[in-house]
Structure formats: structure tokens, C-alpha cells
Tab-separated table of C-alpha atoms in Angstrom:
chain	number	residue	atom	x	y	z
A	30	MET	CA	-21.835	3.094	-35.264
A	31	SER	CA	-24.621	5.682	-35.371
A	32	SER	CA	-22.329	8.701	-35.942
A	33	ILE	CA	-18.798	9.813	-35.179
A	34	ASN	CA	-20.439	12.874	-33.603
A	35	ASN	CA	-21.833	10.605	-30.884
A	36	ILE	CA	-18.393	9.807	-29.523
A	37	ASP	CA	-16.811	11.853	-26.744
A	38	VAL	CA	-13.604	11.642	-24.732
A	39	PHE	CA	-13.404	12.238	-20.997
A	40	PHE	CA	-9.827	12.848	-19.945
A	41	SER	CA	-9.860	11.755	-16.307
A	42	ALA	CA	-12.017	9.831	-13.878
A	43	GLN	CA	-12.623	13.106	-12.025
A	44	SER	CA	-13.831	15.070	-15.048
A	45	PHE	CA	-17.483	14.006	-15.190
A	46	GLN	CA	-20.543	13.005	-13.186
A	47	GLU	CA	-21.757	9.401	-13.240
A	48	ASN	CA	-25.089	10.410	-14.801
A	49	GLU	CA	-23.259	11.664	-17.917
A	50	LEU	CA	-22.594	8.015	-18.816
A	51	ARG	CA	-26.170	6.755	-18.536
A	52	ASN	CA	-27.264	4.647	-21.555
A	53	LYS	CA	-23.829	5.100	-23.116
A	54	SER	CA	-21.144	2.567	-23.951
A	55	VAL	CA	-17.945	3.373	-22.117
A	56	VAL	CA	-14.438	2.409	-23.160
A	57	VAL	CA	-12.086	2.599	-20.183
A	58	ILE	CA	-8.485	3.472	-21.061
A	59	ASP	CA	-5.546	3.325	-18.638
A	60	VAL	CA	-2.566	2.491	-20.844
A	61	LEU	CA	-0.032	2.753	-17.966
A	62	ARG	CA	-0.979	0.282	-16.732
A	63	ALA	CA	-4.346	-0.962	-15.465
A	64	THR	CA	-6.154	-1.711	-18.716
A	65	SER	CA	-2.991	-3.085	-20.362
A	66	THR	CA	-2.634	-5.412	-17.378
A	67	ILE	CA	-6.297	-6.518	-17.455
A	68	VAL	CA	-6.037	-7.328	-21.167
A	69	THR	CA	-2.810	-9.259	-20.544
A	70	ALA	CA	-4.312	-11.262	-17.694
A	71	LEU	CA	-7.282	-12.292	-19.837
A	72	MET	CA	-5.006	-13.067	-22.797
A	73	ASN	CA	-3.071	-15.389	-20.505
A	74	GLY	CA	-6.111	-17.301	-19.368
A	75	ALA	CA	-7.365	-15.500	-16.288
A	76	LYS	CA	-11.019	-16.397	-15.785
A	77	GLY	CA	-12.049	-12.880	-14.897
A	78	VAL	CA	-11.012	-9.619	-13.261
A	79	ILE	CA	-13.030	-8.014	-10.462
A	80	PRO	CA	-12.235	-4.287	-10.339
A	81	VAL	CA	-12.371	-2.821	-6.829
A	82	GLU	CA	-12.207	0.762	-5.726
A	83	ASP	CA	-9.913	0.523	-2.734
A	84	MET	CA	-8.008	-1.799	-0.434
A	85	GLY	CA	-11.016	-2.156	1.856
A	86	GLU	CA	-13.237	-3.527	-0.877
A	87	ALA	CA	-10.421	-5.787	-2.114
A	88	SER	CA	-9.973	-7.150	1.366
A	89	ARG	CA	-13.697	-7.801	1.909
A	90	ILE	CA	-14.027	-9.730	-1.352
A	91	SER	CA	-10.842	-11.719	-0.831
A	92	GLN	CA	-12.012	-12.912	2.579
A	93	SER	CA	-15.194	-14.410	1.145
A	94	VAL	CA	-13.632	-16.459	-1.662
A	95	ASP	CA	-11.474	-19.571	-2.041
A	96	SER	CA	-7.894	-18.302	-2.092
A	97	ASP	CA	-6.753	-21.108	-4.410
A	98	ASN	CA	-8.796	-19.643	-7.235
A	99	TYR	CA	-8.345	-15.943	-6.557
A	100	LEU	CA	-5.388	-13.578	-6.659
A	101	LEU	CA	-5.282	-10.221	-4.903
A	102	CYS	CA	-3.721	-7.730	-7.312
A	103	GLY	CA	-2.977	-4.057	-7.581
A	104	GLU	CA	-0.932	-1.036	-6.763
A	105	LYS	CA	-1.001	2.236	-4.928
A	106	ASP	CA	0.919	5.092	-6.591
A	107	GLY	CA	2.766	2.678	-8.858
A	108	THR	CA	3.932	0.208	-6.194
A	109	LYS	CA	2.567	-3.258	-5.351
A	110	ILE	CA	0.451	-3.244	-2.199
A	111	ASP	CA	1.908	-5.131	0.783
A	112	GLY	CA	0.418	-8.605	1.087
A	113	TYR	CA	-0.989	-8.665	-2.458
A	114	ASP	CA	-0.169	-11.569	-4.790
A	115	LEU	CA	0.587	-9.340	-7.759
A	116	GLY	CA	1.236	-5.651	-8.496
A	117	ASN	CA	0.184	-3.716	-11.590
A	118	SER	CA	2.933	-4.749	-14.009
A	119	PRO	CA	1.428	-6.631	-16.972
A	120	LEU	CA	4.646	-8.673	-17.100
A	121	GLU	CA	3.710	-10.339	-13.808
A	122	TYR	CA	0.498	-11.703	-15.316
A	123	SER	CA	1.999	-14.723	-17.087
A	124	ARG	CA	-0.030	-17.770	-18.054
A	125	ASP	CA	1.659	-19.804	-15.297
A	126	THR	CA	0.503	-17.294	-12.730
A	127	VAL	CA	-3.015	-16.332	-13.792
A	128	GLU	CA	-4.531	-19.147	-15.881
A	129	GLY	CA	-7.899	-20.191	-14.482
A	130	LYS	CA	-7.758	-17.614	-11.677
A	131	THR	CA	-10.083	-14.771	-10.889
A	132	LEU	CA	-8.225	-11.569	-10.075
A	133	ILE	CA	-9.333	-8.978	-7.527
A	134	PHE	CA	-7.824	-5.832	-8.989
A	135	ASN	CA	-7.227	-2.483	-7.314
A	136	THR	CA	-5.272	0.392	-8.918
A	137	THR	CA	-4.798	4.121	-8.390
A	138	ASN	CA	-6.716	5.461	-11.376
A	139	GLY	CA	-7.874	2.646	-13.679
A	140	THR	CA	-10.263	0.775	-11.443
A	141	LYS	CA	-11.686	4.062	-10.145
A	142	ALA	CA	-12.631	4.907	-13.730
A	143	ILE	CA	-14.254	1.495	-14.152
A	144	LYS	CA	-16.221	1.754	-10.907
A	145	LYS	CA	-17.439	5.239	-11.804
A	146	SER	CA	-18.814	3.820	-15.088
A	147	LEU	CA	-21.052	1.204	-13.491
A	148	GLY	CA	-24.244	3.076	-14.392
A	149	SER	CA	-23.463	2.973	-18.127
A	150	ALA	CA	-24.921	0.536	-20.680
A	151	THR	CA	-21.677	-1.304	-21.481
A	152	ILE	CA	-18.071	-1.132	-20.268
A	153	TYR	CA	-15.217	-2.176	-22.546
A	154	ILE	CA	-11.554	-2.347	-21.500
A	155	ALA	CA	-9.092	-0.858	-24.002
A	156	SER	CA	-5.337	-0.703	-24.402
A	157	PHE	CA	-2.989	-0.455	-27.361
A	158	LEU	CA	-2.601	-4.255	-26.962
A	159	ASN	CA	-6.202	-4.866	-28.122
A	160	LEU	CA	-6.796	-1.732	-30.190
A	161	SER	CA	-8.337	-3.347	-33.289
A	162	SER	CA	-10.805	-5.418	-31.269
A	163	ILE	CA	-12.051	-2.228	-29.644
A	164	VAL	CA	-12.288	-0.362	-32.953
A	165	ASN	CA	-14.214	-3.257	-34.509
A	166	ALA	CA	-16.671	-3.393	-31.607
A	167	LEU	CA	-17.241	0.368	-31.647
A	168	SER	CA	-17.756	0.417	-35.407
A	169	VAL	CA	-21.038	-1.459	-34.879
A	170	GLU	CA	-21.950	0.093	-31.525
A	171	LYS	CA	-25.471	1.566	-31.421
A	172	ASN	CA	-25.156	3.550	-28.182
A	173	GLU	CA	-23.400	6.864	-27.796
A	174	ILE	CA	-19.761	6.207	-26.897
A	175	VAL	CA	-17.509	7.717	-24.250
A	176	LEU	CA	-13.798	6.990	-24.349
A	177	LEU	CA	-12.992	7.352	-20.663
A	178	CYS	CA	-9.308	8.060	-20.081
A	179	ALA	CA	-8.362	7.231	-16.507
A	180	GLY	CA	-5.729	9.970	-16.377
A	181	TRP	CA	-3.586	10.500	-13.324
A	182	LYS	CA	-5.104	11.926	-10.144
A	183	GLY	CA	-7.500	14.122	-12.095
A	184	ARG	CA	-4.897	15.261	-14.642
A	185	LEU	CA	-4.909	14.057	-18.217
A	186	ALA	CA	-2.427	11.376	-19.248
A	187	LEU	CA	-0.886	11.727	-22.691
A	188	GLU	CA	-0.781	7.987	-23.382
A	189	ASP	CA	-4.497	7.598	-22.630
A	190	MET	CA	-5.471	10.541	-24.823
A	191	LEU	CA	-3.235	9.171	-27.586
A	192	LEU	CA	-5.075	5.837	-27.578
A	193	ALA	CA	-8.416	7.668	-27.572
A	194	GLY	CA	-7.208	9.668	-30.580
A	195	ASN	CA	-6.030	6.490	-32.294
A	196	ILE	CA	-9.463	4.892	-31.833
A	197	ILE	CA	-11.240	7.992	-33.172
A	198	HIS	CA	-8.830	8.220	-36.102
A	199	ASN	CA	-9.690	4.636	-37.020
A	200	LEU	CA	-13.439	5.085	-36.579
A	201	SER	CA	-13.535	8.321	-38.582
A	202	GLY	CA	-11.346	7.094	-41.407
A	203	GLY	CA	-8.853	9.835	-40.588
A	204	SER	CA	-11.226	12.736	-41.209
A	205	LEU	CA	-13.173	14.096	-38.261
A	206	SER	CA	-16.413	16.044	-38.719
A	207	ASP	CA	-16.511	19.686	-37.626
A	208	MET	CA	-19.498	18.741	-35.490
A	209	ALA	CA	-17.563	16.189	-33.426
A	210	ASN	CA	-17.435	16.725	-29.671
A	211	ASP	CA	-14.721	18.836	-28.036
A	212	GLY	CA	-13.041	15.828	-26.424
A	213	ALA	CA	-12.982	13.919	-29.705
A	214	LYS	CA	-11.322	16.857	-31.468
A	215	VAL	CA	-8.686	17.226	-28.756
A	216	ALA	CA	-7.773	13.512	-28.871
A	217	PHE	CA	-7.838	13.472	-32.672
A	218	GLY	CA	-5.535	16.510	-32.891
A	219	LEU	CA	-3.114	14.865	-30.476
A	220	TYR	CA	-3.068	11.670	-32.510
A	221	GLU	CA	-2.503	13.538	-35.777
A	222	LYS	CA	0.477	15.312	-34.212
A	223	TYR	CA	2.026	12.405	-32.298
A	224	GLY	CA	0.473	9.205	-33.671
A	225	ASN	CA	3.307	8.215	-35.964
A	226	ASP	CA	5.602	7.153	-33.115
A	227	ILE	CA	3.445	5.818	-30.315
A	228	SER	CA	6.243	4.152	-28.413
A	229	SER	CA	8.414	7.297	-28.197
A	230	VAL	CA	5.480	9.445	-27.177
A	231	ILE	CA	4.571	7.054	-24.377
A	232	PHE	CA	8.192	6.984	-23.192
A	233	GLN	CA	8.245	10.790	-23.054
A	234	SER	CA	4.934	11.153	-21.203
A	235	ASN	CA	4.800	12.519	-17.659
A	236	HIS	CA	3.437	9.213	-16.391
A	237	ALA	CA	6.324	7.310	-17.980
A	238	GLN	CA	8.834	9.624	-16.307
A	239	ARG	CA	7.322	8.731	-12.928
A	240	LEU	CA	7.044	5.007	-13.691
A	241	LYS	CA	10.620	4.691	-14.956
A	242	GLN	CA	11.882	5.650	-11.524
A	243	ILE	CA	9.668	3.084	-9.802
A	244	VAL	CA	9.617	0.078	-12.141
A	245	GLY	CA	12.020	0.710	-15.040
A	246	THR	CA	11.108	0.693	-18.715
A	247	ASP	CA	10.020	-2.907	-19.455
A	248	ASP	CA	6.374	-2.126	-18.721
A	249	LEU	CA	6.472	0.924	-20.997
A	250	GLU	CA	7.836	-1.085	-23.917
A	251	TYR	CA	5.232	-3.749	-23.340
A	252	CYS	CA	2.232	-1.393	-23.058
A	253	ALA	CA	3.244	0.533	-26.196
A	254	GLN	CA	2.741	-2.534	-28.408
A	255	THR	CA	-0.275	-2.437	-30.728
A	256	ASP	CA	-2.587	-5.386	-31.379
A	257	ILE	CA	-0.731	-8.247	-29.736
A	258	CYS	CA	-4.088	-9.921	-29.098
A	259	ASN	CA	-7.628	-9.974	-30.388
A	260	LEU	CA	-9.686	-9.591	-27.229
A	261	LEU	CA	-12.731	-7.581	-26.223
A	262	PRO	CA	-12.924	-7.493	-22.416
A	263	VAL	CA	-16.373	-6.497	-21.158
A	264	LEU	CA	-17.614	-5.930	-17.631
A	265	HIS	CA	-20.649	-8.044	-16.759
A	266	GLU	CA	-22.122	-8.334	-13.279
A	267	GLY	CA	-18.993	-6.922	-11.659
A	268	ILE	CA	-16.503	-9.140	-13.484
A	269	ILE	CA	-14.421	-8.313	-16.553
A	270	SER	CA	-14.069	-11.235	-18.920
A	271	ILE	CA	-13.868	-12.029	-22.642
B	1	MET	CA	10.961	32.216	-19.749
B	2	SER	CA	13.097	29.526	-18.115
B	3	SER	CA	12.035	26.701	-20.458
B	4	ILE	CA	9.057	25.656	-22.548
B	5	ASN	CA	9.229	22.385	-20.599
B	6	ASN	CA	8.181	24.291	-17.485
B	7	ILE	CA	4.764	25.083	-18.890
B	8	ASP	CA	1.768	22.833	-18.302
B	9	VAL	CA	-1.925	22.979	-19.153
B	10	PHE	CA	-4.705	22.011	-16.759
B	11	PHE	CA	-7.928	21.437	-18.627
B	12	SER	CA	-10.544	22.159	-15.960
B	13	ALA	CA	-10.842	23.743	-12.531
B	14	GLN	CA	-11.582	20.258	-11.157
B	15	SER	CA	-8.505	18.558	-12.600
B	16	PHE	CA	-5.886	19.467	-9.992
B	17	GLN	CA	-5.207	20.141	-6.330
B	18	GLU	CA	-4.462	23.668	-5.130
B	19	ASN	CA	-0.964	22.677	-3.959
B	20	GLU	CA	0.013	21.837	-7.546
B	21	LEU	CA	0.015	25.584	-8.264
B	22	ARG	CA	2.290	26.664	-5.402
B	23	ASN	CA	5.100	29.007	-6.518
B	24	LYS	CA	3.818	28.878	-10.096
B	25	SER	CA	2.413	31.588	-12.323
B	26	VAL	CA	-1.097	30.735	-13.390
B	27	VAL	CA	-2.865	31.951	-16.507
B	28	VAL	CA	-6.625	31.559	-16.124
B	29	ILE	CA	-8.488	30.941	-19.389
B	30	ASP	CA	-12.275	30.959	-19.787
B	31	VAL	CA	-12.848	32.157	-23.338
B	32	LEU	CA	-16.643	31.706	-23.166
B	33	ARG	CA	-16.988	33.996	-21.367
B	34	ALA	CA	-15.568	34.935	-17.978
B	35	THR	CA	-12.014	35.937	-18.885
B	36	SER	CA	-13.121	37.618	-22.121
B	37	THR	CA	-15.585	39.631	-20.065
B	38	ILE	CA	-13.021	40.588	-17.403
B	39	VAL	CA	-10.598	41.789	-20.086
B	40	THR	CA	-13.390	43.781	-21.737
B	41	ALA	CA	-14.449	45.407	-18.479
B	42	LEU	CA	-10.882	46.533	-17.758
B	43	MET	CA	-10.416	47.701	-21.343
B	44	ASN	CA	-13.511	49.873	-20.890
B	45	GLY	CA	-12.258	51.524	-17.748
B	46	ALA	CA	-13.474	49.345	-14.888
B	47	LYS	CA	-11.317	50.029	-11.846
B	48	GLY	CA	-11.053	46.390	-10.878
B	49	VAL	CA	-12.819	43.038	-10.800
B	50	ILE	CA	-13.325	41.065	-7.592
B	51	PRO	CA	-13.823	37.381	-8.456
B	52	VAL	CA	-16.157	35.569	-6.055
B	53	GLU	CA	-16.915	31.891	-5.784
B	54	ASP	CA	-20.664	31.931	-5.307
B	55	MET	CA	-23.717	34.091	-4.815
B	56	GLY	CA	-23.259	34.076	-1.059
B	57	GLU	CA	-19.807	35.624	-1.241
B	58	ALA	CA	-21.000	38.105	-3.863
B	59	SER	CA	-23.866	39.138	-1.622
B	60	ARG	CA	-21.655	39.551	1.471
B	61	ILE	CA	-19.175	41.789	-0.357
B	62	SER	CA	-21.866	43.856	-2.071
B	63	GLN	CA	-23.532	44.651	1.266
B	64	SER	CA	-20.337	46.134	2.685
B	65	VAL	CA	-19.521	48.531	-0.150
B	66	ASP	CA	-20.904	51.755	-1.628
B	67	SER	CA	-23.323	50.653	-4.347
B	68	ASP	CA	-22.596	53.719	-6.485
B	69	ASN	CA	-19.091	52.470	-7.149
B	70	TYR	CA	-19.728	48.741	-7.380
B	71	LEU	CA	-21.639	46.534	-9.790
B	72	LEU	CA	-22.805	43.019	-9.011
B	73	CYS	CA	-22.083	40.867	-12.053
B	74	GLY	CA	-22.250	37.287	-13.170
B	75	GLU	CA	-24.162	34.275	-14.343
B	76	LYS	CA	-25.271	30.834	-13.353
B	77	ASP	CA	-25.326	28.251	-16.163
B	78	GLY	CA	-25.119	30.959	-18.809
B	79	THR	CA	-27.921	33.199	-17.528
B	80	LYS	CA	-27.709	36.490	-15.615
B	81	ILE	CA	-28.464	36.064	-11.921
B	82	ASP	CA	-31.691	37.705	-10.687
B	83	GLY	CA	-31.004	41.047	-9.060
B	84	TYR	CA	-27.499	41.419	-10.515
B	85	ASP	CA	-26.541	44.577	-12.403
B	86	LEU	CA	-24.864	42.702	-15.264
B	87	GLY	CA	-24.634	39.151	-16.613
B	88	ASN	CA	-21.613	37.490	-18.219
B	89	SER	CA	-21.867	38.865	-21.735
B	90	PRO	CA	-18.787	40.993	-22.544
B	91	LEU	CA	-21.041	43.167	-24.711
B	92	GLU	CA	-22.809	44.443	-21.584
B	93	TYR	CA	-19.532	45.827	-20.192
B	94	SER	CA	-19.455	49.070	-22.185
B	95	ARG	CA	-17.488	52.116	-21.093
B	96	ASP	CA	-20.699	53.925	-20.164
B	97	THR	CA	-21.617	51.110	-17.814
B	98	VAL	CA	-18.348	50.096	-16.161
B	99	GLU	CA	-15.919	53.040	-16.252
B	100	GLY	CA	-14.574	53.793	-12.782
B	101	LYS	CA	-16.560	50.964	-11.192
B	102	THR	CA	-15.375	47.935	-9.285
B	103	LEU	CA	-17.129	44.749	-10.375
B	104	ILE	CA	-18.055	41.889	-8.070
B	105	PHE	CA	-17.934	38.976	-10.494
B	106	ASN	CA	-19.399	35.498	-10.087
B	107	THR	CA	-19.510	32.888	-12.894
B	108	THR	CA	-20.051	29.151	-13.254
B	109	ASN	CA	-16.516	28.039	-14.115
B	110	GLY	CA	-14.202	31.005	-14.611
B	111	THR	CA	-14.190	32.548	-11.159
B	112	LYS	CA	-13.964	29.081	-9.580
B	113	ALA	CA	-10.724	28.562	-11.491
B	114	ILE	CA	-9.419	31.937	-10.279
B	115	LYS	CA	-10.338	31.246	-6.653
B	116	LYS	CA	-8.698	27.832	-6.769
B	117	SER	CA	-5.467	29.521	-7.925
B	118	LEU	CA	-5.138	31.868	-4.959
B	119	GLY	CA	-2.164	29.963	-3.520
B	120	SER	CA	-0.068	30.480	-6.653
B	121	ALA	CA	2.655	33.096	-7.145
B	122	THR	CA	0.867	35.150	-9.819
B	123	ILE	CA	-2.515	35.014	-11.555
B	124	TYR	CA	-2.956	36.417	-15.063
B	125	ILE	CA	-6.268	36.637	-16.913
B	126	ALA	CA	-6.156	35.521	-20.550
B	127	SER	CA	-8.514	35.573	-23.515
B	128	PHE	CA	-8.039	35.729	-27.258
B	129	LEU	CA	-8.763	39.462	-26.869
B	130	ASN	CA	-5.434	40.063	-25.062
B	131	LEU	CA	-3.414	37.121	-26.409
B	132	SER	CA	-0.210	38.988	-27.298
B	133	SER	CA	0.005	40.727	-23.937
B	134	ILE	CA	-0.137	37.331	-22.234
B	135	VAL	CA	2.465	35.819	-24.565
B	136	ASN	CA	4.791	38.774	-23.984
B	137	ALA	CA	4.457	38.492	-20.207
B	138	LEU	CA	5.048	34.737	-20.211
B	139	SER	CA	8.078	35.044	-22.467
B	140	VAL	CA	9.934	36.723	-19.587
B	141	GLU	CA	8.255	34.793	-16.759
B	142	LYS	CA	10.702	33.185	-14.328
B	143	ASN	CA	8.288	30.877	-12.507
B	144	GLU	CA	6.915	27.625	-13.825
B	145	ILE	CA	3.696	28.339	-15.717
B	146	VAL	CA	0.306	26.662	-15.630
B	147	LEU	CA	-2.271	27.553	-18.266
B	148	LEU	CA	-5.445	26.845	-16.307
B	149	CYS	CA	-8.401	26.242	-18.588
B	150	ALA	CA	-11.652	26.726	-16.686
B	151	GLY	CA	-13.461	24.118	-18.769
B	152	TRP	CA	-17.122	23.376	-18.210
B	153	LYS	CA	-18.264	21.556	-15.071
B	154	GLY	CA	-15.105	19.464	-14.956
B	155	ARG	CA	-15.051	18.725	-18.681
B	156	LEU	CA	-12.558	20.283	-21.044
B	157	ALA	CA	-13.698	23.163	-23.246
B	158	LEU	CA	-12.303	23.222	-26.769
B	159	GLU	CA	-12.056	27.005	-26.952
B	160	ASP	CA	-9.997	27.179	-23.744
B	161	MET	CA	-7.615	24.436	-24.885
B	162	LEU	CA	-7.291	26.169	-28.248
B	163	LEU	CA	-6.157	29.399	-26.595
B	164	ALA	CA	-3.720	27.438	-24.408
B	165	GLY	CA	-2.351	25.804	-27.563
B	166	ASN	CA	-2.114	29.188	-29.262
B	167	ILE	CA	-0.090	30.595	-26.345
B	168	ILE	CA	2.248	27.580	-26.337
B	169	HIS	CA	2.644	27.757	-30.104
B	170	ASN	CA	3.744	31.382	-29.765
B	171	LEU	CA	6.098	30.724	-26.839
B	172	SER	CA	7.714	27.700	-28.505
B	173	GLY	CA	8.137	29.324	-31.899
B	174	GLY	CA	5.924	26.608	-33.379
B	175	SER	CA	8.157	23.694	-32.433
B	176	LEU	CA	7.494	21.957	-29.134
B	177	SER	CA	10.178	19.926	-27.354
B	178	ASP	CA	9.634	16.183	-26.888
B	179	MET	CA	10.168	16.796	-23.185
B	180	ALA	CA	7.227	19.181	-22.858
B	181	ASN	CA	4.493	18.264	-20.400
B	182	ASP	CA	1.511	16.109	-21.404
B	183	GLY	CA	-0.943	18.994	-21.164
B	184	ALA	CA	1.264	21.244	-23.294
B	185	LYS	CA	1.483	18.579	-26.007
B	186	VAL	CA	-2.278	18.053	-26.031
B	187	ALA	CA	-3.007	21.786	-26.365
B	188	PHE	CA	-0.252	22.215	-28.967
B	189	GLY	CA	-1.585	19.320	-31.065
B	190	LEU	CA	-5.069	20.805	-30.936
B	191	TYR	CA	-3.792	24.191	-32.054
B	192	GLU	CA	-1.795	22.709	-34.923
B	193	LYS	CA	-4.920	20.901	-36.118
B	194	TYR	CA	-7.494	23.648	-35.592
B	195	GLY	CA	-5.577	26.922	-35.123
B	196	ASN	CA	-5.976	28.277	-38.637
B	197	ASP	CA	-9.643	29.128	-38.186
B	198	ILE	CA	-10.182	30.068	-34.554
B	199	SER	CA	-13.575	31.649	-35.055
B	200	SER	CA	-15.116	28.606	-36.764
B	201	VAL	CA	-13.675	26.227	-34.182
B	202	ILE	CA	-15.136	28.288	-31.351
B	203	PHE	CA	-18.528	28.397	-33.088
B	204	GLN	CA	-18.504	24.596	-33.423
B	205	SER	CA	-17.487	23.905	-29.818
B	206	ASN	CA	-19.844	22.166	-27.388
B	207	HIS	CA	-19.923	25.272	-25.212
B	208	ALA	CA	-20.915	27.452	-28.182
B	209	GLN	CA	-23.768	25.071	-29.041
B	210	ARG	CA	-25.130	25.553	-25.523
B	211	LEU	CA	-24.554	29.320	-25.461
B	212	LYS	CA	-26.196	29.931	-28.848
B	213	GLN	CA	-29.468	28.680	-27.438
B	214	ILE	CA	-29.243	30.948	-24.401
B	215	VAL	CA	-27.697	34.167	-25.674
B	216	GLY	CA	-27.291	33.953	-29.459
B	217	THR	CA	-24.044	34.319	-31.388
B	218	ASP	CA	-22.916	37.908	-30.756
B	219	ASP	CA	-20.833	36.907	-27.741
B	220	LEU	CA	-19.155	34.118	-29.714
B	221	GLU	CA	-18.129	36.471	-32.492
B	222	TYR	CA	-16.805	38.955	-29.970
B	223	CYS	CA	-14.808	36.437	-27.894
B	224	ALA	CA	-13.214	34.890	-30.996
B	225	GLN	CA	-11.413	38.145	-31.854
B	226	THR	CA	-7.648	38.167	-31.339
B	227	ASP	CA	-5.691	41.068	-29.844
B	228	ILE	CA	-8.286	43.808	-29.720
B	229	CYS	CA	-6.458	45.265	-26.733
B	230	ASN	CA	-3.051	45.307	-25.112
B	231	LEU	CA	-3.828	44.510	-21.477
B	232	LEU	CA	-2.321	42.256	-18.827
B	233	PRO	CA	-4.887	41.782	-16.041
B	234	VAL	CA	-3.307	40.506	-12.824
B	235	LEU	CA	-4.922	39.535	-9.539
B	236	HIS	CA	-3.502	41.405	-6.567
B	237	GLU	CA	-4.954	41.248	-3.052
B	238	GLY	CA	-8.232	39.833	-4.301
B	239	ILE	CA	-8.784	42.340	-7.110
B	240	ILE	CA	-8.027	41.919	-10.813
B	241	SER	CA	-6.712	45.079	-12.414
B	242	ILE	CA	-4.263	46.260	-15.062
């Protein structure tokens, strides 16, 4: 990596303009749950994931493809969309269900962040589940890096910032330069304070409080796991694959 | 204050919807430089400050008032606006210049944050310069509290988050509950990491790097001072006063 000072953290999909990502490598983070679910789907043999911005785009794509090979997936405000094959719980994306399939994927915040990054040089998909693969890729990245936290409706999400801080902590060897960017310092400070018990911190986050009421705690426990796979999902020509 | 868990931090004026502030008390923070300048103007005897959203609104108001008693003030992207009496440097707002005057005040991020808060219950103006007055007021506040960092064009600004963290650190006695809001934890973590040398952290912020090139370092040194006055500016019927 050129320099730890060339890494920044954006804390929501609404917090920047597309042109701020030009020529940069972007790491999209939506721990609860979009990027954790994408990583899980690819780990379990999905051929690829097509992120879409809204139900209209999902519907247009699904009508033009062979339904045997595609699944329509996603959620709106935490709940599976009527008529979709799958929601946004990573636990639904078992090998039996997704192997060999291409997924059309539409979520409240995560896929919006991905779509808004399309003008960047590279788009990686990060979660705690594939943390080390991301850190390894970034450690040899030549471009400037933006860790793009999806957040929640414009607000920051603690679990996303915590993963961003974890990545920066790894890349910096635990000691961040005074000349690092504002966003990097904020994420790093958060990780230093709360990084020793990731699972508890995720459970206590505002997003987790909302999700618990909708889908229970199984997804939270799952998404809080670190390094259960060694995958580097990258977006190429509109499809995320490994 | 009802509970430290009823305090949240919004990290830019673009990161929320107006209705999220309803019935709450909002503390607007724009350390570099809008809120530091407003506090300074009031400290030096300005009668009041009318925050306006853009040059159009500033112009409309200025045409309807007696120019002997009003000053047209503000900046666009760090630079004084052509034809205005004053820019956004707090050092311009001396007693000789502002005493007894009402200021029509228009800045890039700070006044936008104030205007977007108009539907809230109360609006306080905070800077490091009047930190203790803000902490004292919030310690007996009955409403839920939002510390609204103005940020910079949608991005977070380190110096604003640091002041938010400083306020929360004071209100919580240095020990934040696990059930605090995401934004409160992020600001608190930042303050724990970087709070022991506020001036250096402000000097190293992204915003300071930009400002140094436009206006030098005098404003930075000034805005990094803590508790130079004991003032609680509040917005009432469109005018900020003490």
C-alpha cells in the first residue's frame, strides 16, 4: 500500500459525491447485513451477485434472465420483499440454495453504496467474515483507498465503522500516523475503544436493536464472526464474484 | 439530563432528516469556523446573529433592515463573499466591529446545519470556546439531545466530532454506557484517543489543511482554545443570542 495516509473512511452512502471516488479503490462495508450476505453467498458457491439499486431495476433484470439460474434477493427496511426468493439474512444463503446461481440483490443501504461506487477504480466487498482477505488485498493496493461504510439511511452504523477501524488497525500495525485522514482517525479511535469485544459491540449497536425486533439474533451472531472464509469479492462488469 | 443514552451525535448536516430532530434539543457544532465565530461575535457584544442558508436569503434580509445596525457576514468555501462586511474568521469579530450590531450570517456548512434544525425544540451553539457552558446546560436538559456536527460537504470533520466527544466525556463522567447510541460511542472513542491534545489534533485535521492554505493558522489557534468565555447562545425566533 502506498501510505496509510491515503486511506479514508466514508461513514454513509449519503456522505460523499461520486466524483470523490474516482481512481480510488473502494471497500464497501455493510456488516448488518448486505456485505456479510454477499460474502456468504459466494462462499457457498453462488456464481455471482448483481447489486441493484431498487425493486424496479431488480424486476427489469429478472425478467430478462433464465429463472432457473437466477434468484431474486433482498430486503426493504430489514424485511424480505414480497415475491423475492430470498431476503437479506446470510443464513438463508446455504449451499443447497445458492450454488451455481446468480443472485440479483437489492438492499436498503448496502447495494446503494455499491452502486454509488461504480465510477471508482475497484470495488471490494468486506465483512468481518472475510476480514483478513480484505486486509491482505489492501496491503498491496496501489490506489488511494476509501472504506465506504453503508451506514443506515445516512446515519453512521457502529458495526460498519468498527470493521473500518479494524481494517485500519491491521494495515497500520496498530499505530496511526498523525497525518491520517479524519475518517481514518475516527474509525481507528472507535476500534481502539471497542475492538476487544466485537460481538458485544455489534449486539449493542442501534442497528442490532432494530434488527433483533425484526429477525432475532441469529444473524447478529453470524455476522460478528471474524475470518470464517478466505474470499475477496470484487465487482467486475456489474457482477460481484471471487 | 434524563440519561446519557438519550444523547446522539450526527456527523454532518446531510446525515439525517429534519424529522429526526423533532422535540429534541440540538447542539450545533462547527468548530472551523462558524460556531466559533458566532460565539466570538456574541462575546464581543453583537446583539444577535441571524443564520441564513444562502446568499439569496442574506441579500433579501439585508435589503429590509437599517444598514447601520446590521452587518452582512459569511463565507463560501472558506473565503469572504464579495460585498460582505465580514468573512468567517472569528478574529474579524472584534468588539469595535460588532458591538450592538445584528449579524446576518451565511457559511458553507455551519448555518446549513442550524437551518436544518429549525424544527427541533431548542438550538444551542457550541464551540470549544464555550464548552463548559454547553456541558452545564446539557447536564440539566430534559429533552433528548443531538450533537449536530456540521461536517464538511457531507463528510465528517474531525474537529467537530472531537468536540462532540469532549461534551459526551464530560456528561458521562468519562465512562459511557454500553447502551449509548452509535454516534455517541464513535465520538467518545475519538475523544479518548485524541482528547489529550486538542490543539494538535485540530491542526492536523483535513479541514485545517484546507484552511491553512486559504487563511493561515491564526484562526486554528483561536478556535482550539477551550472555555475563553461563559456563554450559552440559543436560537430564538430566527436570531441567535445569549
